[in-house]
GROMACS .gro file of C-alpha atoms in nm:
model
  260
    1UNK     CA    1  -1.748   0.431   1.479
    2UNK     CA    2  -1.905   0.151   1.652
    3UNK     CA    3  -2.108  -0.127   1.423
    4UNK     CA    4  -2.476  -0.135   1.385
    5UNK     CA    5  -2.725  -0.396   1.477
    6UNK     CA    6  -2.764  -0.422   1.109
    7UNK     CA    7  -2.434  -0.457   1.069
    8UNK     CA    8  -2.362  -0.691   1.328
    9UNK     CA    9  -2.629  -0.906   1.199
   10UNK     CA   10  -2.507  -0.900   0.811
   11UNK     CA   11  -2.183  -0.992   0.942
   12UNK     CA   12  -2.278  -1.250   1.090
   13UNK     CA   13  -2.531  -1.389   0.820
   14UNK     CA   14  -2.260  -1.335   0.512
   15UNK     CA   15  -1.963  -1.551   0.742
   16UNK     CA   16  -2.280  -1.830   0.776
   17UNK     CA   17  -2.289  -1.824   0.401
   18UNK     CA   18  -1.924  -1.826   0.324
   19UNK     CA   19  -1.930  -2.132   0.519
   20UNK     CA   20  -2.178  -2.282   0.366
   21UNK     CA   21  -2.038  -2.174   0.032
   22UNK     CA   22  -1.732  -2.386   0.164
   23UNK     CA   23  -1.914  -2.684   0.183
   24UNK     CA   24  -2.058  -2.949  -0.073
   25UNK     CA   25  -2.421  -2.879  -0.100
   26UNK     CA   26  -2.659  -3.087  -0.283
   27UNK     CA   27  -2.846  -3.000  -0.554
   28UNK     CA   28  -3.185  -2.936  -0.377
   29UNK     CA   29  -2.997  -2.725  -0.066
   30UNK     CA   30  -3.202  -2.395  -0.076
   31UNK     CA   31  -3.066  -2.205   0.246
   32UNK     CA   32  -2.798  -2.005   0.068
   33UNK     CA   33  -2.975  -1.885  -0.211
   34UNK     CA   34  -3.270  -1.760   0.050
   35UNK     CA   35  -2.963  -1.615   0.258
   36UNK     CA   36  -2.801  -1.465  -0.005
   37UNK     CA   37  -3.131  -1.337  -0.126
   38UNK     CA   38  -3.156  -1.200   0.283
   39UNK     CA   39  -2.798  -1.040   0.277
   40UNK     CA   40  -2.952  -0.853  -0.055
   41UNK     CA   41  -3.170  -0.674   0.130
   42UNK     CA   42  -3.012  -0.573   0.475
   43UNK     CA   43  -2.717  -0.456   0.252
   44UNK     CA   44  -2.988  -0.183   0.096
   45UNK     CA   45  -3.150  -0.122   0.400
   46UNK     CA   46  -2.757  -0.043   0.544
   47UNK     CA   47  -2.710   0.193   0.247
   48UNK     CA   48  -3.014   0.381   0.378
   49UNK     CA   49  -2.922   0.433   0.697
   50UNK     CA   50  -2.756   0.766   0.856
   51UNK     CA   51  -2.520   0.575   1.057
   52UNK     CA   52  -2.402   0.390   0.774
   53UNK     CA   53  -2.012   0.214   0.739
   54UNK     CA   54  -1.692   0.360   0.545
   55UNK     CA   55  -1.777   0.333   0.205
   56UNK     CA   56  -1.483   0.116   0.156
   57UNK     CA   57  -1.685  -0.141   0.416
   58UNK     CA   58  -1.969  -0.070   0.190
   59UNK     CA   59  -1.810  -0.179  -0.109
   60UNK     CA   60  -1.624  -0.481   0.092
   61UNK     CA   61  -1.974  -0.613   0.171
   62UNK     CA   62  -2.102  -0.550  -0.166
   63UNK     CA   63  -1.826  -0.732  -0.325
   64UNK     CA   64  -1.843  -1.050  -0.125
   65UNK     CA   65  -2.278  -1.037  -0.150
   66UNK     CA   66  -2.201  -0.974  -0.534
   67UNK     CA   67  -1.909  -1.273  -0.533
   68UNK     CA   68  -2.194  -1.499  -0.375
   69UNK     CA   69  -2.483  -1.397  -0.576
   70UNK     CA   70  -2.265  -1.470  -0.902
   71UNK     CA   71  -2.161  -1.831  -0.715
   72UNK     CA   72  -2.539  -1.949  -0.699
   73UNK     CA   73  -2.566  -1.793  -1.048
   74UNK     CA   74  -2.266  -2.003  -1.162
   75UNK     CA   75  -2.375  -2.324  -1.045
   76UNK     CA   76  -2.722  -2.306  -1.186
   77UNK     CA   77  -2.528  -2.404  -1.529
   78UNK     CA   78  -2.540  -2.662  -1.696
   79UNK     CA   79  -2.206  -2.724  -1.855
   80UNK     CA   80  -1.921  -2.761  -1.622
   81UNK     CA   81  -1.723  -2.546  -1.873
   82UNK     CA   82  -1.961  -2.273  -1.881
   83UNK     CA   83  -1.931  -2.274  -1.483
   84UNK     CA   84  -1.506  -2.300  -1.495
   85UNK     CA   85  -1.551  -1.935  -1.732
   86UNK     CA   86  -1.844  -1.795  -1.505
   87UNK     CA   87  -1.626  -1.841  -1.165
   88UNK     CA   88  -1.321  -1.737  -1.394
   89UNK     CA   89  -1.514  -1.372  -1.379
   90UNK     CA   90  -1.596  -1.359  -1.024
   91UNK     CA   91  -1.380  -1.128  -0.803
   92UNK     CA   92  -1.365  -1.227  -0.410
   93UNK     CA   93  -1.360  -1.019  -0.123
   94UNK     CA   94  -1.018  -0.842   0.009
   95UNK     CA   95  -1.011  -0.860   0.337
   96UNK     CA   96  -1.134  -1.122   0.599
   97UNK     CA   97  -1.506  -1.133   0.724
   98UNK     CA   98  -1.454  -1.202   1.085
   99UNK     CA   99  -1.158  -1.143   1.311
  100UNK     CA  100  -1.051  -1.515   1.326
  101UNK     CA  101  -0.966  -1.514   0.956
  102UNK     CA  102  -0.641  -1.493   0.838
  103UNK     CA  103  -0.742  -1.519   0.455
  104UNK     CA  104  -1.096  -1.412   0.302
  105UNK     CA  105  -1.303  -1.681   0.331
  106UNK     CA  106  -1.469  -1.572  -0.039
  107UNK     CA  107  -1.138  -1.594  -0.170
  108UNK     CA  108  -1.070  -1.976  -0.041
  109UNK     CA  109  -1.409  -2.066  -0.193
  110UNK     CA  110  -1.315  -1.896  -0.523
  111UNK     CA  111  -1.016  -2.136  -0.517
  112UNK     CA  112  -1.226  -2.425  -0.433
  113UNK     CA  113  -1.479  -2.367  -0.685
  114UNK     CA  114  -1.252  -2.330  -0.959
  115UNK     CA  115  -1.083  -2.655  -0.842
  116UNK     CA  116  -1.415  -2.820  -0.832
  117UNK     CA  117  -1.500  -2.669  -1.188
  118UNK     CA  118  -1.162  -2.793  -1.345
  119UNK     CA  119  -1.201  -3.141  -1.187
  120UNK     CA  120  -1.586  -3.201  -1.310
  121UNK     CA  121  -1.475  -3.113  -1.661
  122UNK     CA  122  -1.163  -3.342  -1.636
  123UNK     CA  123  -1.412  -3.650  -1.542
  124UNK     CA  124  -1.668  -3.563  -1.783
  125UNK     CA  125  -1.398  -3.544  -2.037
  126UNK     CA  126  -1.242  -3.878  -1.903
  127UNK     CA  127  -1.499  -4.062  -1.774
  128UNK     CA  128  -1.726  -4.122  -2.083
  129UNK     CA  129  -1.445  -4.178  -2.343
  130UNK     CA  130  -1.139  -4.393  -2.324
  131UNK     CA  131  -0.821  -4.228  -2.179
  132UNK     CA  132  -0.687  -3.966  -2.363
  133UNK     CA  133  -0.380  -3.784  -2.202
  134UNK     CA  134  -0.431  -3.414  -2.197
  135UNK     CA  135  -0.098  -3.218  -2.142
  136UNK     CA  136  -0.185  -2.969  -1.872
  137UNK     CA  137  -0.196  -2.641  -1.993
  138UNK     CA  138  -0.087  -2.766  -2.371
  139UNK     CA  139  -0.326  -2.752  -2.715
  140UNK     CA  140  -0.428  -3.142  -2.763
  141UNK     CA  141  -0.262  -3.314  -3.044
  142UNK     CA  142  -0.592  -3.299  -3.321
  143UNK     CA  143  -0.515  -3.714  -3.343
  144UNK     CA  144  -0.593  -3.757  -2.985
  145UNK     CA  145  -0.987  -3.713  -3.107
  146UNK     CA  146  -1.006  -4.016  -3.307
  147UNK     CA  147  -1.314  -4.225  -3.233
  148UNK     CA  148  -1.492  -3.997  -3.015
  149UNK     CA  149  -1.815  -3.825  -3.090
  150UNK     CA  150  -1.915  -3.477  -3.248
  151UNK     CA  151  -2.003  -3.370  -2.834
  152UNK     CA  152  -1.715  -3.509  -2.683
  153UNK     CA  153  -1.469  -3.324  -2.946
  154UNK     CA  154  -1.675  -3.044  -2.854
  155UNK     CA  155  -1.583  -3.116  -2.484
  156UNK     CA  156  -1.243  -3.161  -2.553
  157UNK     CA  157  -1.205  -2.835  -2.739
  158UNK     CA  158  -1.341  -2.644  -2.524
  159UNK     CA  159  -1.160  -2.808  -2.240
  160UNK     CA  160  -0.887  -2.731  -2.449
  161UNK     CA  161  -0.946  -2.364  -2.502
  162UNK     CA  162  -1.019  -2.343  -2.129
  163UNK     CA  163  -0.696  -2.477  -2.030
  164UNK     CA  164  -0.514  -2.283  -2.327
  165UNK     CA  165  -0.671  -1.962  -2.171
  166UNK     CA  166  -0.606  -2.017  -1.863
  167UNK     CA  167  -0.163  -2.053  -1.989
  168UNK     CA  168  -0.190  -1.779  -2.172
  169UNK     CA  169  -0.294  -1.614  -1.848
  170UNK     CA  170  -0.021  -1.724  -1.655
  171UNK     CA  171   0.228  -1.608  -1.932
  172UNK     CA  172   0.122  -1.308  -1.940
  173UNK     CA  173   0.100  -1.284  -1.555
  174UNK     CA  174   0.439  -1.400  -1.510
  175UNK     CA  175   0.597  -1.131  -1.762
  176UNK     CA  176   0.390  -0.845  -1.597
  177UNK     CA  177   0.521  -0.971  -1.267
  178UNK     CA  178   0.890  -1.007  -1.403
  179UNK     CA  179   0.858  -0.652  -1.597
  180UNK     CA  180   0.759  -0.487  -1.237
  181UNK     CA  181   1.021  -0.697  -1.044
  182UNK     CA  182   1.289  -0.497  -1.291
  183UNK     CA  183   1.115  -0.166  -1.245
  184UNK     CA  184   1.130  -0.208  -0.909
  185UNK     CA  185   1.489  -0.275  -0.877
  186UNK     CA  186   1.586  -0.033  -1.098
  187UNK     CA  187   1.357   0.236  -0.878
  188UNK     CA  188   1.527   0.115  -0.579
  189UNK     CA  189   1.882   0.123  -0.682
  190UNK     CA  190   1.812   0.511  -0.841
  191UNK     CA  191   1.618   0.591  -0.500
  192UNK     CA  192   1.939   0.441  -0.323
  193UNK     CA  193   2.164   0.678  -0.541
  194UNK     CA  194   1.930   0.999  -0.456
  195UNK     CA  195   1.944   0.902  -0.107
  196UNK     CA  196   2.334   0.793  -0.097
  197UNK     CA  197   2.401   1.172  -0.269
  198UNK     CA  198   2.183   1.351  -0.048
  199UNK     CA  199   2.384   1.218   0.254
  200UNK     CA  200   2.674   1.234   0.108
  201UNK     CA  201   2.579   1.598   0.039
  202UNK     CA  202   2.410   1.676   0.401
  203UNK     CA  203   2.769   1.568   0.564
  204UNK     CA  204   2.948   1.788   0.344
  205UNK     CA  205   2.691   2.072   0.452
  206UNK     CA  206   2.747   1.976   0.840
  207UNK     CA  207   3.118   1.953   0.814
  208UNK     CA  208   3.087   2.321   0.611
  209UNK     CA  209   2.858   2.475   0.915
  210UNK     CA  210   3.049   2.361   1.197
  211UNK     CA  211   3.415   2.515   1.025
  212UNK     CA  212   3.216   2.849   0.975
  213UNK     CA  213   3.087   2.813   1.374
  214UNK     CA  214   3.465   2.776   1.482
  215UNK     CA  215   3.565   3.074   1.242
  216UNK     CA  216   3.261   3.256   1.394
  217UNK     CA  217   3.336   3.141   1.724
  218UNK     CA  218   3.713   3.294   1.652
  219UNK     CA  219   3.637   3.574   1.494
  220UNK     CA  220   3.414   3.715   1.802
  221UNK     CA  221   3.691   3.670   2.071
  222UNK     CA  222   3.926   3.827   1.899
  223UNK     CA  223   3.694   4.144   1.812
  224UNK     CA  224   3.588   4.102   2.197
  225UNK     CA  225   3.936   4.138   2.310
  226UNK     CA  226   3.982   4.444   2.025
  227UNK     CA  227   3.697   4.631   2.132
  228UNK     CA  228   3.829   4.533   2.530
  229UNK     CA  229   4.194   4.743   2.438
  230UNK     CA  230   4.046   4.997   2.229
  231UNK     CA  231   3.821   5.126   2.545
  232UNK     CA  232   4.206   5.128   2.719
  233UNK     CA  233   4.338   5.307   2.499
  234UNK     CA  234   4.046   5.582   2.486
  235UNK     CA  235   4.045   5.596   2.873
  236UNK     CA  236   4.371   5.669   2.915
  237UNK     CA  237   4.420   5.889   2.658
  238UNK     CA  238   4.136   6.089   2.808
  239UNK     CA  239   4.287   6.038   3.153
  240UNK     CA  240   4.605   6.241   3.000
  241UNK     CA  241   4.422   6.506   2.809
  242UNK     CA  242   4.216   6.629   3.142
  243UNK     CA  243   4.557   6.575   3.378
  244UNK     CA  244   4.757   6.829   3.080
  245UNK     CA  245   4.467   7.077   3.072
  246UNK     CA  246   4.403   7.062   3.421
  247UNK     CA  247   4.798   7.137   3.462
  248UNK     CA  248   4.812   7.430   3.185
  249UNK     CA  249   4.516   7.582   3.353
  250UNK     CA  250   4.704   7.637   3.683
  251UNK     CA  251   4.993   7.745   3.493
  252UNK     CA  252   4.843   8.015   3.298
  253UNK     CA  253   4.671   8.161   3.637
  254UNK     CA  254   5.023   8.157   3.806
  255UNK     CA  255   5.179   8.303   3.502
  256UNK     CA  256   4.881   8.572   3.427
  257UNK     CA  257   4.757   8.711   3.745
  258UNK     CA  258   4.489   8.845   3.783
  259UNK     CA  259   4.471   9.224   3.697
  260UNK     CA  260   4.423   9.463   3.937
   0.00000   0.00000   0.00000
């Protein structure tokens, strides 16, 4: 079904704000919030209508208004690691926006953001202290907090627990994807069994047919020719029985004439 006005306008509008979601906005930049705010409302006013989308377009468009929503919600925080967990929670769109897209653009600013997140934290950690080398993705040695104050511990726990989180999560990712990388072998090699049997078992039952066609085949010419001599026979043994009555007939009228 061919798109909407509507829809051709909220398309249009929510690729404007993924690109401006892209970019580095200043503090005091208001157009994407009043967008977003905008894409809000033709999204209910779509819902509404009788010539409405798929609903899995409906829920596409919902997701990526949703994903921006939650971005403007995200930045409005005031700790950089309460923003790293808030975009930690947001879930991008699936599929691309506009035709020219190879990737959703949501998801490449979900990527950014959390890039941007992880790198503010890393300076305010760094920047106001003296260096402290933080093994990425490794609990801090508890030493490593001498001479700091009670809010830049607090920092570099949390930092800490951020990046401690966010191993865990790749452990735990990587043994999920290992675990279905086995059970996906071991599915293909028994489908390639099932299928290796069944052809091994379909040959077997073509081989079996065509033997039972040539003993078929056999079988009727040689009841064809059978039922060909048996009419032979018949005909000429009726031929014989008419020519011997036929004879005895003028036999017994030239033997028993007729009385006077």
């Amino acid at each position: 079904m061919a798109a909407t006005r509507l829809e051709l306008n909220l398309m249009r509008l929510l690729s404007r704000c993924e690109a401006l979601a892209a970019e580095r906005r200043d503090p005091e930049e208001w157009r994407l919030e009043k967008y977003v705010a905008a894409l809000e409302d033709m999204l209910r006013e779509l819902k509404k209508q009788s010539s409405k989308p798929a609903p899995e377009l409906l829920n596409e468009y919902s997701r990526k208004v949703d994903f921006l929503k939650g971005l403007l919600e995200a930045e409005k925080l005031s700790s950089s690691t309460e923003k790293a967990l808030a975009n930690q929670f947001l879930a991008p769109g699936r599929t691309p926006t506009t035709a020219k897209e190879r990737t959703p653009a949501t998801r490449t600013v979900h990527l950014q953001t959390k890039a941007r997140c992880t790198g503010q934290m890393r300076s305010e950690l760094l920047g106001t202290v003296r260096p402290v080398l933080l093994h990425r993705f490794k609990p801090c040695d508890p030493g490593c907090f001498e001479g700091l104050t009670s809010d830049e511990k607090q920092s570099a726990v949390e930092l800490d627990a951020v990046l401690q989180h966010h191993q865990d999560m790749q452990e735990k990712l990587a043994e999920e994807m290992l675990s279905l990388a086995r059970s996906l072998k071991n599915n293909t090699l028994a489908a390639q069994n099932v299928i290796k049997q069944d052809n091994q078992t379909l040959s077997h039952s073509l081989r079996m047919a065509d033997q039972n066609f040539e003993k078929l085949k056999d079988e009727s010419d040689r009841l064809e020719q059978h039922a060909k001599k048996s009419v032979n026979w018949l005909l000429w043994i009726m031929l014989i029985v008419v020519c011997f009555i036929f004879i005895s007939m003028i036999l017994f009228i030239r033997i028993f004439p007729k009385l006077k």
